[in-house]
């Protein structure tokens, strides 16, 4: 049976447009995704960049209000920027009004501030603390697996580190990721006690019908914790395609059955642009590399450029983003579905989540529409 498809939206700001319009576009896309039969609609958390998803919990509430049945969630809340109580109370508030529709996705990105500060202070000529072993790009079962991206190639950590500082109160320290996930789980379940043994109850939040998810791009802490906890897991092929195999394997190896999930439940992400034919899709995706380069240069995601006027990438720029270019799913509906099917078969994913960025919002709507039709979403029963 064909597996469900879901949507991850980044609320990108196109060159010449505004964050306000980007948010309206996100609401519009969510409504179309629901009509087309997509199972979930997730939004990301990014700060100090030209993507408008800086406040995902607020946006999730607005999307839930504008839709009727599609599951809505975070992909993912950056826990290093939030307390456990604030996360549970915020999602509990939305669930109180739109019960049983929320996915609370949790990620480690916000816990990396110390690493970013250290990297920002490191001389440009200093070697990376953990050298990455380079390997050649390979194709497994029709899926491109490039070398893992080496974070040492990032050109400038300064803005990342400054952004982390701005998102925390002076002197504040993030809890260890595993401990914070447990706190959130306990607050939802009503079993939380403080270090002094005081029972605390989140109102709203306790008892909310919210599904916890963990997100990860490697076979490390997130994948293993999701497995040990019997939670569903989202593996980020679109962010880190070179590590997808080890990420999936680590989750499955660590998995222990839970009451809700007797077996692993895996979602895998993919960057997708679909058009009526391959040539048109390649044209629409032509400025994707520029956007990824703006992130890896350290400036943060820039406005998404018009492919009709964007200059070609230089050789040095293309080298920095090559892994993301060769793993983007671009083409006519049949072309993309063939590649997505290969990704699903290689990873054994129970569901795929699609993220798509184009300069023109109508092209993005059309991409999701064409993919839904080719995938046969109207005939898919979601898990």
PDB file of N, CA and C in Angstrom, residues 4 9 30 54 69 84 86 91 99 101 111 116-117 121 123 127 132 147-148 159 164 190 194 205 251 253 354 368:
ATOM      1  N   UNK A   4       1.607   7.218   3.573  1.00  0.00           N
ATOM      2  CA  UNK A   4       1.186   8.624   3.627  1.00  0.00           C
ATOM      3  C   UNK A   4       2.321   9.579   3.281  1.00  0.00           C
ATOM      4  N   UNK A   9       6.874  22.755   6.190  1.00  0.00           N
ATOM      5  CA  UNK A   9       6.990  24.079   5.575  1.00  0.00           C
ATOM      6  C   UNK A   9       7.906  24.976   6.391  1.00  0.00           C
ATOM      7  N   UNK A  30      -1.122  25.040   4.012  1.00  0.00           N
ATOM      8  CA  UNK A  30      -1.698  24.076   4.955  1.00  0.00           C
ATOM      9  C   UNK A  30      -3.124  23.714   4.564  1.00  0.00           C
ATOM     10  N   UNK A  54       9.832  31.735  13.006  1.00  0.00           N
ATOM     11  CA  UNK A  54      10.580  31.948  14.245  1.00  0.00           C
ATOM     12  C   UNK A  54       9.784  31.547  15.475  1.00  0.00           C
ATOM     13  N   UNK A  69      -8.835  19.067  10.033  1.00  0.00           N
ATOM     14  CA  UNK A  69      -8.539  17.701  10.450  1.00  0.00           C
ATOM     15  C   UNK A  69      -7.069  17.313  10.324  1.00  0.00           C
ATOM     16  N   UNK A  84      11.001  23.326  29.564  1.00  0.00           N
ATOM     17  CA  UNK A  84      10.056  22.221  29.377  1.00  0.00           C
ATOM     18  C   UNK A  84       8.633  22.682  29.652  1.00  0.00           C
ATOM     19  N   UNK A  86       7.321  25.710  29.413  1.00  0.00           N
ATOM     20  CA  UNK A  86       6.783  26.607  28.390  1.00  0.00           C
ATOM     21  C   UNK A  86       6.338  25.827  27.161  1.00  0.00           C
ATOM     22  N   UNK A  91       1.741  23.972  23.920  1.00  0.00           N
ATOM     23  CA  UNK A  91       1.048  22.942  23.142  1.00  0.00           C
ATOM     24  C   UNK A  91      -0.246  22.520  23.812  1.00  0.00           C
ATOM     25  N   UNK A  99      -8.266  19.581  19.964  1.00  0.00           N
ATOM     26  CA  UNK A  99      -7.726  18.364  20.594  1.00  0.00           C
ATOM     27  C   UNK A  99      -7.410  17.250  19.612  1.00  0.00           C
ATOM     28  N   UNK A 101      -4.880  16.705  17.575  1.00  0.00           N
ATOM     29  CA  UNK A 101      -4.319  16.963  16.238  1.00  0.00           C
ATOM     30  C   UNK A 101      -2.847  17.353  16.259  1.00  0.00           C
ATOM     31  N   UNK A 111      20.599  23.187  21.515  1.00  0.00           N
ATOM     32  CA  UNK A 111      21.578  22.795  22.526  1.00  0.00           C
ATOM     33  C   UNK A 111      23.009  22.964  22.039  1.00  0.00           C
ATOM     34  N   UNK A 116      28.846  26.241  18.997  1.00  0.00           N
ATOM     35  CA  UNK A 116      28.943  27.343  18.039  1.00  0.00           C
ATOM     36  C   UNK A 116      29.834  28.457  18.573  1.00  0.00           C
ATOM     37  N   UNK A 117      29.728  28.723  19.878  1.00  0.00           N
ATOM     38  CA  UNK A 117      30.605  29.749  20.454  1.00  0.00           C
ATOM     39  C   UNK A 117      32.063  29.335  20.333  1.00  0.00           C
ATOM     40  N   UNK A 121      35.055  31.195  18.033  1.00  0.00           N
ATOM     41  CA  UNK A 121      36.309  31.680  18.603  1.00  0.00           C
ATOM     42  C   UNK A 121      37.535  30.994  18.018  1.00  0.00           C
ATOM     43  N   UNK A 123      40.354  29.959  15.493  1.00  0.00           N
ATOM     44  CA  UNK A 123      40.973  30.560  14.312  1.00  0.00           C
ATOM     45  C   UNK A 123      40.582  29.801  13.051  1.00  0.00           C
ATOM     46  N   UNK A 127      42.195  23.193  12.963  1.00  0.00           N
ATOM     47  CA  UNK A 127      41.519  22.010  12.460  1.00  0.00           C
ATOM     48  C   UNK A 127      40.235  21.744  13.228  1.00  0.00           C
ATOM     49  N   UNK A 132      36.129  14.682   9.803  1.00  0.00           N
ATOM     50  CA  UNK A 132      35.162  13.824   9.125  1.00  0.00           C
ATOM     51  C   UNK A 132      35.865  13.082   8.004  1.00  0.00           C
ATOM     52  N   UNK A 147      28.758  12.045   0.592  1.00  0.00           N
ATOM     53  CA  UNK A 147      29.547  12.036   1.829  1.00  0.00           C
ATOM     54  C   UNK A 147      28.855  12.877   2.891  1.00  0.00           C
ATOM     55  N   UNK A 148      28.952  12.499   4.168  1.00  0.00           N
ATOM     56  CA  UNK A 148      28.390  13.354   5.218  1.00  0.00           C
ATOM     57  C   UNK A 148      29.002  14.747   5.156  1.00  0.00           C
ATOM     58  N   UNK A 159      27.528  34.479  13.394  1.00  0.00           N
ATOM     59  CA  UNK A 159      26.120  34.840  13.515  1.00  0.00           C
ATOM     60  C   UNK A 159      25.331  33.756  14.242  1.00  0.00           C
ATOM     61  N   UNK A 164      22.347  32.439  19.160  1.00  0.00           N
ATOM     62  CA  UNK A 164      22.118  31.611  20.338  1.00  0.00           C
ATOM     63  C   UNK A 164      22.137  32.465  21.600  1.00  0.00           C
ATOM     64  N   UNK A 190       1.544  14.111  33.754  1.00  0.00           N
ATOM     65  CA  UNK A 190       1.131  14.473  35.100  1.00  0.00           C
ATOM     66  C   UNK A 190       1.947  13.827  36.186  1.00  0.00           C
ATOM     67  N   UNK A 194       9.700  18.305  40.942  1.00  0.00           N
ATOM     68  CA  UNK A 194      10.919  19.102  40.894  1.00  0.00           C
ATOM     69  C   UNK A 194      12.062  18.362  41.577  1.00  0.00           C
ATOM     70  N   UNK A 205      -1.950  21.564  29.602  1.00  0.00           N
ATOM     71  CA  UNK A 205      -0.798  20.772  29.197  1.00  0.00           C
ATOM     72  C   UNK A 205      -0.887  19.349  29.702  1.00  0.00           C
ATOM     73  N   UNK A 251      18.105   4.210  15.099  1.00  0.00           N
ATOM     74  CA  UNK A 251      16.757   4.265  15.680  1.00  0.00           C
ATOM     75  C   UNK A 251      16.174   2.865  15.816  1.00  0.00           C
ATOM     76  N   UNK A 253      17.698  -0.050  15.845  1.00  0.00           N
ATOM     77  CA  UNK A 253      18.473  -0.897  16.756  1.00  0.00           C
ATOM     78  C   UNK A 253      18.128  -0.596  18.209  1.00  0.00           C
ATOM     79  N   UNK A 354       7.484  15.972   3.026  1.00  0.00           N
ATOM     80  CA  UNK A 354       7.997  16.713   1.879  1.00  0.00           C
ATOM     81  C   UNK A 354       8.177  18.179   2.244  1.00  0.00           C
ATOM     82  N   UNK A 368       3.007  20.619  -4.823  1.00  0.00           N
ATOM     83  CA  UNK A 368       2.321  19.721  -3.895  1.00  0.00           C
ATOM     84  C   UNK A 368       1.089  19.090  -4.538  1.00  0.00           C
TER      85      UNK A 368
END
